[in-house]
Structure formats: C-alpha cells, structure tokens
C-alpha cells in the first residue's frame, strides 16, 4: 500500500477518532467523555455541503463492528460537522453491537453478520410494531496480516490457512507454506496466530470462507465466537492488528484498513490464474456477485466465498447497519435516518474507497437508500 494513502488514512482516522471520542454520550449508561468538536478539513467541508440534515438533532449512541470503525469515524466527522449531531460509535464488535441493539441501548448497530432469526425476534421488543433489519453499507477485504522478517510477499490458500489457525501448521518454514512460496526465504520461526477474543462478524466471515472452501481442514460450525484450539486472542480488529504488528512470526485477520507499517497482507490462491491480494478493487469484485437473500425490507446478502473469478478476493465481508424498520424511538429517528441517508449516499459511499473499504454495488445500495427513506 502506498505511503501516501496510509498517511491520508491515519490523518483522517485520527481526526475522526478525536471527534467521536469528544462526542461520547451520557445516555444509555455510556461514559461521559465530555464535549467538543474536531477541526474541519477541506474534504470534510466538501462532503458536508451535500449532507441533508432535515430535523436531525441531539445525540446518537451506536455500537458494533470494529471492522467498519475507521469508516464510521470518517462519516461521523463529516456528518457531525454538517448537522451538529453528536454520535458515539463504540466499535465493541458485532456481537456486542447486536446485543446492545436488541436491548434497546443504541439507535443503530453495526454487524459483519446478518441478524439471526432469534435476534430478529428479540428486536421486536424494542422496535414497536416492527423489527430489526440489515442494511449493507460497508464492504471490505478481510486481510490476513502477518509479520515475518524477510518475507514481503506471502501466498496462502484455504487449506494452509485453516491448518495455521487450527494449530496444525506451527512453523513458517513448513512444507505446505514453502510449496506456495517457492522463492521466499521462509525462516525457521514459530507461527504466532492471533484471533478475536470477542464475538466478531469478522471471525464469522473468515470461518465461513474456511468452511466453504476447505471443510476437511476446518471442522468447526463457525459463528461469531472463535472455536479453534490454540493460538492467542485480542479484542477488536485494532487489538489483533496491534498484536501482529508487535509480534515477530505473527499472523491474524482484520479489515484491510488496519494493515499498516509493520504488517503485510498475504495474497490468497483461489485457483484463479494468479493469487489475489486484498484491496478495495478485489473486494469489490467479490461483493459485486453478492445476492440479496433477505426478505421484506431486510437486505442481508450472500457472498461467494468459493469464487475463482480473476481478481476477486474471496475473504470479504459486508457490514450491515441494523435499525428498526418501524418503531424507532421518536427522539433519535430523525438523526438516525439522516446519518444512514448520508452514509448510503453517493458521497458517503465514495469516501469508502479512499480509506481502503469497498463501496456497496450500485444495485444494492439503491435498495438501501429506498429502505432508509421508509424508516419510521
């Protein structure tokens, strides 16, 4: 990844985090982190001019997917500047976000996995006359990040990846890794595999990929909670990325925007003519083939984890914003609709590709925009 892009990402994320942190709420039992506002940027000003605030006001508390945290922070910076609405998105993980939503603690939640039947049922108690629905807003590649001295270009495939995360391959100069990387100088170094300690949609999507592509080597049922034995754990995407960055021989998984200096991302041998590296473009190529499988106003998607299409990265995810289709709280509905309208807009989606996320395909995001306008 080019240094210029990474510097731009850091600057935007740090600035947005400062705004989001300063705008933390006292509502719903959250910590009071005080008030304040962030400094404006030329890009934020340009985007802010097209944001439709309507009657948005007050404060919003949200929680969920840490994979989309960098995108949410950037969106919040622009939206708060335009509308003056305070939004605190915690990014505690998909599992925590869905729980907070079904308990009525947040206006909306982010999850890298669509709501399960029991979660939809639980949401009906907080969505008066309605239910929680999945609105796909953010796409992205789940990078397999590694820190192996002297190895700048690593190729892995599904069976090898499964064996690494299941503690069946424990050294970087293992024959299976050598076969995929004949020109690499693989060291005699122990593999330090890191996974999420919290319930995570990123975990869910990674394991769905392994189950779909190499079931003989990944005999777990999958889900948001990590099931394989061994390895080490850390909370949220940022926590796993930090452990990989500071640990020689480490490997982990997290959204592409968390790849930074000290972390490299492996390419995946999918069976296409050449291995595919994670990128905005390769994730978009995969997500473009997604199908809407939700019913009614729900727009949950089915991804093709077994893709062999040229240039399509198979370990991708879509993050959903979860909101009530009907029965949203009257005091937060205007701000919730205005924020979701902005992030689904052309300007909101365009921002994603500048910070290593993938926009949602046009046909699907058009349905999202229509659904957002109907929230009540």
Short mmCIF file of C-alpha atoms in Angstrom, two decimals:
data_model
loop_
_atom_site.label_atom_id
_atom_site.label_comp_id
_atom_site.label_asym_id
_atom_site.label_seq_id
_atom_site.Cartn_x
_atom_site.Cartn_y
_atom_site.Cartn_z
CA UNK A 1 0.00 0.00 0.00
CA UNK A 2 1.31 3.38 -0.89
CA UNK A 3 2.65 5.54 1.91
CA UNK A 4 0.60 8.50 0.73
CA UNK A 5 -2.65 6.58 1.13
CA UNK A 6 -1.69 5.34 4.58
CA UNK A 7 -0.79 8.84 5.73
CA UNK A 8 -4.12 10.10 4.49
CA UNK A 9 -5.93 7.26 6.28
CA UNK A 10 -4.11 7.93 9.54
CA UNK A 11 -4.79 11.61 9.41
CA UNK A 12 -8.48 11.12 8.66
CA UNK A 13 -8.95 8.34 11.20
CA UNK A 14 -7.11 10.13 13.98
CA UNK A 15 -9.04 13.29 13.39
CA UNK A 16 -12.32 11.43 13.29
CA UNK A 17 -11.50 9.43 16.41
CA UNK A 18 -10.81 12.67 18.21
CA UNK A 19 -14.23 13.97 17.21
CA UNK A 20 -16.02 10.73 18.04
CA UNK A 21 -14.27 10.46 21.40
CA UNK A 22 -15.05 14.04 22.26
CA UNK A 23 -18.71 13.49 21.48
CA UNK A 24 -19.24 10.48 23.77
CA UNK A 25 -22.61 10.49 25.47
CA UNK A 26 -24.02 10.20 28.95
CA UNK A 27 -27.16 8.50 27.62
CA UNK A 28 -27.84 4.74 27.86
CA UNK A 29 -25.22 4.24 30.54
CA UNK A 30 -22.27 5.34 28.40
CA UNK A 31 -19.21 7.01 29.86
CA UNK A 32 -19.17 10.82 29.88
CA UNK A 33 -16.12 11.79 27.88
CA UNK A 34 -17.02 15.46 27.66
CA UNK A 35 -17.93 17.58 24.67
CA UNK A 36 -16.10 19.37 21.93
CA UNK A 37 -15.65 19.46 18.19
CA UNK A 38 -12.97 18.46 15.73
CA UNK A 39 -11.15 20.68 13.28
CA UNK A 40 -12.54 20.76 9.77
CA UNK A 41 -10.77 19.57 6.65
CA UNK A 42 -11.29 20.53 3.05
CA UNK A 43 -12.60 17.07 2.15
CA UNK A 44 -14.98 17.07 5.12
CA UNK A 45 -16.27 20.51 4.15
CA UNK A 46 -16.89 19.39 0.59
CA UNK A 47 -18.83 16.34 1.73
CA UNK A 48 -20.66 18.23 4.46
CA UNK A 49 -22.18 20.62 1.92
CA UNK A 50 -24.26 17.81 0.38
CA UNK A 51 -25.49 16.24 3.63
CA UNK A 52 -29.25 16.55 4.20
CA UNK A 53 -29.80 17.04 7.95
CA UNK A 54 -33.61 17.50 7.98
CA UNK A 55 -34.68 17.59 11.64
CA UNK A 56 -31.61 15.73 12.92
CA UNK A 57 -30.51 16.93 16.33
CA UNK A 58 -29.24 15.75 19.67
CA UNK A 59 -27.19 12.65 20.30
CA UNK A 60 -26.89 9.11 18.94
CA UNK A 61 -25.26 6.16 20.62
CA UNK A 62 -24.27 3.23 18.42
CA UNK A 63 -22.07 0.16 18.77
CA UNK A 64 -20.92 -2.89 16.86
CA UNK A 65 -18.49 -3.96 14.16
CA UNK A 66 -14.92 -2.86 14.72
CA UNK A 67 -14.16 -3.74 11.07
CA UNK A 68 -16.08 -0.64 9.96
CA UNK A 69 -14.81 1.62 12.78
CA UNK A 70 -12.46 3.63 10.55
CA UNK A 71 -15.27 4.22 8.04
CA UNK A 72 -17.76 5.21 10.73
CA UNK A 73 -15.27 7.64 12.26
CA UNK A 74 -14.76 9.36 8.91
CA UNK A 75 -18.51 9.52 8.26
CA UNK A 76 -19.21 10.84 11.77
CA UNK A 77 -16.65 13.61 11.31
CA UNK A 78 -18.41 14.86 8.16
CA UNK A 79 -21.96 14.37 9.46
CA UNK A 80 -21.37 15.98 12.85
CA UNK A 81 -19.77 18.98 11.20
CA UNK A 82 -22.75 19.42 8.87
CA UNK A 83 -25.61 18.68 11.26
CA UNK A 84 -24.26 19.24 14.76
CA UNK A 85 -25.47 15.81 15.87
CA UNK A 86 -23.29 14.02 18.40
CA UNK A 87 -22.62 10.37 17.51
CA UNK A 88 -20.62 7.97 19.63
CA UNK A 89 -19.90 4.67 17.86
CA UNK A 90 -18.08 2.37 20.26
CA UNK A 91 -16.92 -0.34 17.84
CA UNK A 92 -17.03 -3.04 20.51
CA UNK A 93 -17.57 -5.82 17.98
CA UNK A 94 -20.53 -7.21 16.06
CA UNK A 95 -21.74 -9.41 18.90
CA UNK A 96 -21.77 -6.56 21.40
CA UNK A 97 -23.48 -4.29 18.90
CA UNK A 98 -26.33 -6.69 18.15
CA UNK A 99 -26.84 -7.29 21.86
CA UNK A 100 -26.94 -3.56 22.56
CA UNK A 101 -29.48 -3.09 19.77
CA UNK A 102 -31.82 -5.88 20.86
CA UNK A 103 -31.70 -4.50 24.40
CA UNK A 104 -32.66 -1.03 23.20
CA UNK A 105 -29.39 0.60 24.26
CA UNK A 106 -28.40 2.06 20.86
CA UNK A 107 -30.12 3.83 17.98
CA UNK A 108 -28.44 1.54 15.46
CA UNK A 109 -25.77 -1.15 15.43
CA UNK A 110 -23.10 -2.38 13.04
CA UNK A 111 -22.58 -6.06 12.34
CA UNK A 112 -20.49 -8.00 9.84
CA UNK A 113 -23.05 -10.80 10.06
CA UNK A 114 -26.75 -10.54 9.29
CA UNK A 115 -29.24 -10.88 12.12
CA UNK A 116 -30.15 -14.43 13.10
CA UNK A 117 -33.79 -15.45 13.49
CA UNK A 118 -33.60 -15.28 17.27
CA UNK A 119 -32.02 -11.82 17.08
CA UNK A 120 -34.79 -10.58 14.78
CA UNK A 121 -37.32 -11.96 17.28
CA UNK A 122 -35.56 -10.17 20.15
CA UNK A 123 -35.51 -6.90 18.21
CA UNK A 124 -39.31 -6.82 18.05
CA UNK A 125 -39.40 -5.94 21.73
CA UNK A 126 -37.56 -2.65 21.03
CA UNK A 127 -38.94 -1.92 17.54
CA UNK A 128 -42.56 -1.11 18.34
CA UNK A 129 -44.64 -2.68 15.57
CA UNK A 130 -41.54 -3.55 13.55
CA UNK A 131 -38.23 -5.40 13.70
CA UNK A 132 -34.52 -5.00 13.15
CA UNK A 133 -33.35 -5.10 9.53
CA UNK A 134 -29.94 -5.44 7.88
CA UNK A 135 -28.77 -2.56 5.69
CA UNK A 136 -25.47 -3.30 3.87
CA UNK A 137 -23.32 -0.14 3.98
CA UNK A 138 -19.65 -1.09 4.02
CA UNK A 139 -17.70 -3.68 2.06
CA UNK A 140 -14.15 -4.73 2.59
CA UNK A 141 -11.46 -7.36 2.41
CA UNK A 142 -10.51 -9.33 5.50
CA UNK A 143 -6.76 -9.11 5.29
CA UNK A 144 -4.60 -11.97 6.53
CA UNK A 145 -1.96 -9.80 8.13
CA UNK A 146 1.45 -11.20 9.01
CA UNK A 147 4.77 -10.14 10.49
CA UNK A 148 7.52 -12.42 9.20
CA UNK A 149 11.01 -10.90 8.88
CA UNK A 150 12.32 -11.05 5.32
CA UNK A 151 9.03 -12.14 3.75
CA UNK A 152 7.42 -9.34 1.77
CA UNK A 153 5.11 -11.35 -0.48
CA UNK A 154 3.32 -14.28 1.10
CA UNK A 155 0.81 -16.54 -0.64
CA UNK A 156 -1.57 -18.77 1.29
CA UNK A 157 -4.53 -20.93 0.32
CA UNK A 158 -7.56 -22.09 2.26
CA UNK A 159 -6.19 -25.47 3.47
CA UNK A 160 -2.92 -23.93 4.65
CA UNK A 161 -4.71 -21.03 6.33
CA UNK A 162 -7.07 -23.42 8.11
CA UNK A 163 -4.18 -25.52 9.39
CA UNK A 164 -2.33 -22.42 10.62
CA UNK A 165 -5.31 -21.13 12.61
CA UNK A 166 -6.08 -24.64 13.89
CA UNK A 167 -2.51 -25.11 15.18
CA UNK A 168 -1.79 -27.90 12.67
CA UNK A 169 0.95 -25.86 10.96
CA UNK A 170 3.18 -24.25 13.57
CA UNK A 171 6.34 -23.05 11.81
CA UNK A 172 6.85 -20.59 8.98
CA UNK A 173 9.16 -22.91 7.02
CA UNK A 174 6.54 -25.69 6.94
CA UNK A 175 6.49 -27.63 3.67
CA UNK A 176 2.94 -26.52 2.83
CA UNK A 177 3.90 -22.84 3.06
CA UNK A 178 7.11 -23.48 1.12
CA UNK A 179 5.16 -25.09 -1.71
CA UNK A 180 3.05 -21.95 -2.10
CA UNK A 181 6.07 -19.65 -1.79
CA UNK A 182 8.99 -21.37 -3.59
CA UNK A 183 11.00 -18.14 -3.95
CA UNK A 184 10.50 -16.81 -0.43
CA UNK A 185 13.14 -17.10 2.29
CA UNK A 186 10.87 -18.56 4.94
CA UNK A 187 12.54 -18.51 8.38
CA UNK A 188 12.63 -21.29 10.93
CA UNK A 189 10.29 -19.28 13.12
CA UNK A 190 7.31 -20.28 15.24
CA UNK A 191 3.92 -19.09 13.98
CA UNK A 192 2.07 -16.87 16.46
CA UNK A 193 -1.58 -16.99 15.37
CA UNK A 194 -3.94 -14.35 16.75
CA UNK A 195 -7.75 -14.42 16.68
CA UNK A 196 -10.54 -12.28 18.09
CA UNK A 197 -11.37 -12.67 21.79
CA UNK A 198 -14.79 -11.03 21.38
CA UNK A 199 -17.75 -12.16 19.30
CA UNK A 200 -16.97 -10.85 15.85
CA UNK A 201 -18.55 -10.78 12.42
CA UNK A 202 -15.02 -10.72 11.02
CA UNK A 203 -14.45 -14.10 12.66
CA UNK A 204 -17.79 -15.29 11.30
CA UNK A 205 -16.89 -14.32 7.73
CA UNK A 206 -13.37 -15.79 7.89
CA UNK A 207 -14.68 -19.10 9.20
CA UNK A 208 -17.50 -19.13 6.61
CA UNK A 209 -14.75 -18.91 4.00
CA UNK A 210 -12.83 -21.80 5.55
CA UNK A 211 -15.96 -23.94 5.94
CA UNK A 212 -16.96 -23.30 2.33
CA UNK A 213 -13.55 -23.90 0.77
CA UNK A 214 -11.79 -26.48 2.93
CA UNK A 215 -14.30 -28.33 5.15
CA UNK A 216 -11.91 -31.26 5.59
CA UNK A 217 -9.44 -28.95 7.31
CA UNK A 218 -11.89 -26.75 9.22
CA UNK A 219 -14.31 -28.95 11.12
CA UNK A 220 -15.95 -26.22 13.20
CA UNK A 221 -19.51 -24.97 12.92
CA UNK A 222 -18.49 -21.32 12.64
CA UNK A 223 -20.14 -18.24 14.07
CA UNK A 224 -19.03 -15.02 15.73
CA UNK A 225 -17.13 -16.76 18.54
CA UNK A 226 -13.72 -18.30 17.78
CA UNK A 227 -13.84 -22.10 18.08
CA UNK A 228 -10.45 -23.48 17.04
CA UNK A 229 -7.98 -24.58 19.68
CA UNK A 230 -4.69 -22.88 20.40
CA UNK A 231 -3.49 -19.52 19.25
CA UNK A 232 -3.71 -16.23 21.10
CA UNK A 233 -6.52 -13.71 21.27
CA UNK A 234 -7.07 -9.96 21.34
CA UNK A 235 -10.18 -7.75 21.33
CA UNK A 236 -11.49 -5.99 18.23
CA UNK A 237 -9.73 -5.62 14.89
CA UNK A 238 -7.43 -2.95 16.27
CA UNK A 239 -6.30 -5.27 19.06
CA UNK A 240 -5.47 -8.16 16.73
CA UNK A 241 -3.65 -5.80 14.36
CA UNK A 242 -1.59 -4.37 17.21
CA UNK A 243 -0.54 -7.85 18.35
CA UNK A 244 0.50 -8.83 14.82
CA UNK A 245 2.46 -5.61 14.42
CA UNK A 246 4.47 -6.09 17.62
CA UNK A 247 5.00 -9.88 17.46
CA UNK A 248 7.61 -11.46 15.21
CA UNK A 249 6.15 -14.51 13.48
CA UNK A 250 2.58 -13.35 14.00
CA UNK A 251 -0.44 -13.80 11.76
CA UNK A 252 -4.00 -12.56 12.26
CA UNK A 253 -7.09 -11.32 10.44
CA UNK A 254 -8.72 -7.89 10.32
CA UNK A 255 -10.26 -5.46 7.87
CA UNK A 256 -7.82 -4.09 5.29
CA UNK A 257 -7.78 -0.57 6.71
CA UNK A 258 -5.94 -1.93 9.78
CA UNK A 259 -2.94 -3.03 7.69
CA UNK A 260 -0.17 -0.55 8.49
CA UNK A 261 3.59 -0.23 8.77
CA UNK A 262 4.95 -3.43 10.30
CA UNK A 263 2.10 -5.55 8.91
CA UNK A 264 1.93 -7.10 5.46
CA UNK A 265 -1.09 -8.78 3.90
CA UNK A 266 -0.99 -12.24 2.32
CA UNK A 267 -2.37 -12.97 -1.14
CA UNK A 268 -4.81 -15.86 -1.47
CA UNK A 269 -4.50 -18.66 -4.02
CA UNK A 270 -8.13 -19.14 -5.06
CA UNK A 271 -7.49 -21.32 -8.09
CA UNK A 272 -7.53 -18.31 -10.41
CA UNK A 273 -4.57 -17.76 -12.75
CA UNK A 274 -2.69 -15.84 -10.06
CA UNK A 275 -3.05 -15.25 -6.29
CA UNK A 276 -5.28 -12.35 -5.29
CA UNK A 277 -4.15 -9.66 -2.87
CA UNK A 278 -6.67 -7.89 -0.62
CA UNK A 279 -7.63 -4.46 -1.93
CA UNK A 280 -10.63 -2.23 -2.42
CA UNK A 281 -10.82 -3.40 -6.02
CA UNK A 282 -10.52 -7.13 -5.34
CA UNK A 283 -13.08 -6.97 -2.52
CA UNK A 284 -15.45 -5.02 -4.76
CA UNK A 285 -15.07 -7.70 -7.45
CA UNK A 286 -16.19 -10.33 -4.95
CA UNK A 287 -19.01 -8.31 -3.36
CA UNK A 288 -20.38 -7.40 -6.79
CA UNK A 289 -21.51 -11.02 -7.14
CA UNK A 290 -23.40 -10.96 -3.82
CA UNK A 291 -27.11 -11.79 -3.83
CA UNK A 292 -29.81 -10.27 -1.64
CA UNK A 293 -31.34 -13.10 0.39
CA UNK A 294 -33.20 -11.02 2.98
CA UNK A 295 -36.99 -10.79 2.86
CA UNK A 296 -39.21 -7.75 3.15
CA UNK A 297 -37.15 -4.69 3.97
CA UNK A 298 -34.19 -6.78 5.13
CA UNK A 299 -31.28 -6.62 2.67
CA UNK A 300 -28.91 -9.27 4.00
CA UNK A 301 -26.53 -10.64 1.38
CA UNK A 302 -24.98 -13.95 0.41
CA UNK A 303 -21.30 -13.71 -0.55
CA UNK A 304 -19.43 -16.15 -2.78
CA UNK A 305 -16.58 -17.42 -0.59
CA UNK A 306 -15.65 -20.05 -3.18
CA UNK A 307 -15.08 -17.60 -6.02
CA UNK A 308 -12.34 -18.34 -8.51
CA UNK A 309 -13.02 -15.23 -10.58
CA UNK A 310 -9.91 -13.38 -11.74
CA UNK A 311 -9.05 -10.55 -9.38
CA UNK A 312 -11.78 -11.38 -6.84
CA UNK A 313 -10.60 -11.62 -3.23
CA UNK A 314 -12.60 -14.38 -1.50
CA UNK A 315 -12.30 -13.41 2.18
CA UNK A 316 -14.52 -10.37 2.06
CA UNK A 317 -17.24 -9.06 4.32
CA UNK A 318 -20.18 -6.70 4.24
CA UNK A 319 -21.00 -4.69 7.33
CA UNK A 320 -24.67 -4.03 7.97
CA UNK A 321 -26.14 -1.11 9.86
CA UNK A 322 -29.01 -2.56 11.87
CA UNK A 323 -32.03 -0.38 12.58
CA UNK A 324 -35.75 -0.80 13.23
CA UNK A 325 -37.85 -0.73 10.06
CA UNK A 326 -40.70 0.59 12.21
CA UNK A 327 -40.86 1.68 15.83
CA UNK A 328 -37.64 3.68 16.06
CA UNK A 329 -37.53 5.98 19.08
CA UNK A 330 -39.03 9.36 18.22
CA UNK A 331 -36.15 11.32 19.72
CA UNK A 332 -33.46 9.52 17.67
CA UNK A 333 -35.31 8.69 14.43
CA UNK A 334 -34.57 11.97 12.57
CA UNK A 335 -30.82 11.78 13.31
CA UNK A 336 -30.66 8.05 12.59
CA UNK A 337 -32.35 8.48 9.20
CA UNK A 338 -30.21 11.48 8.30
CA UNK A 339 -26.96 9.67 9.18
CA UNK A 340 -27.91 6.46 7.38
CA UNK A 341 -29.07 8.51 4.39
CA UNK A 342 -25.67 10.22 4.24
CA UNK A 343 -23.56 7.07 4.50
CA UNK A 344 -25.66 5.35 1.81
CA UNK A 345 -25.42 8.41 -0.45
CA UNK A 346 -23.09 8.74 -3.40
CA UNK A 347 -20.76 10.99 -1.38
CA UNK A 348 -20.80 8.65 1.61
CA UNK A 349 -20.01 5.61 -0.49
CA UNK A 350 -17.30 7.43 -2.47
CA UNK A 351 -15.44 8.13 0.75
CA UNK A 352 -15.01 4.38 1.38
CA UNK A 353 -12.57 3.66 -1.44
CA UNK A 354 -10.24 6.43 -0.21
CA UNK A 355 -9.74 4.63 3.12
CA UNK A 356 -9.42 1.02 1.95
CA UNK A 357 -13.07 -0.01 2.13
CA UNK A 358 -15.27 -1.20 -0.73
CA UNK A 359 -18.47 0.63 -1.69
CA UNK A 360 -21.67 -1.39 -1.88
CA UNK A 361 -22.62 -2.25 -5.51
CA UNK A 362 -24.98 0.27 -7.15
CA UNK A 363 -27.97 -2.05 -7.49
CA UNK A 364 -27.86 -2.99 -3.81
CA UNK A 365 -27.12 0.47 -2.37
CA UNK A 366 -30.08 1.84 -4.37
CA UNK A 367 -32.34 -0.53 -2.43
CA UNK A 368 -30.68 0.56 0.81
CA UNK A 369 -31.43 4.22 0.06
CA UNK A 370 -35.10 3.47 -0.58
CA UNK A 371 -35.35 1.45 2.62
CA UNK A 372 -33.70 4.17 4.72
CA UNK A 373 -36.26 6.72 3.49
CA UNK A 374 -39.04 4.42 4.72
CA UNK A 375 -37.73 4.00 8.29
CA UNK A 376 -40.32 5.13 10.83
#
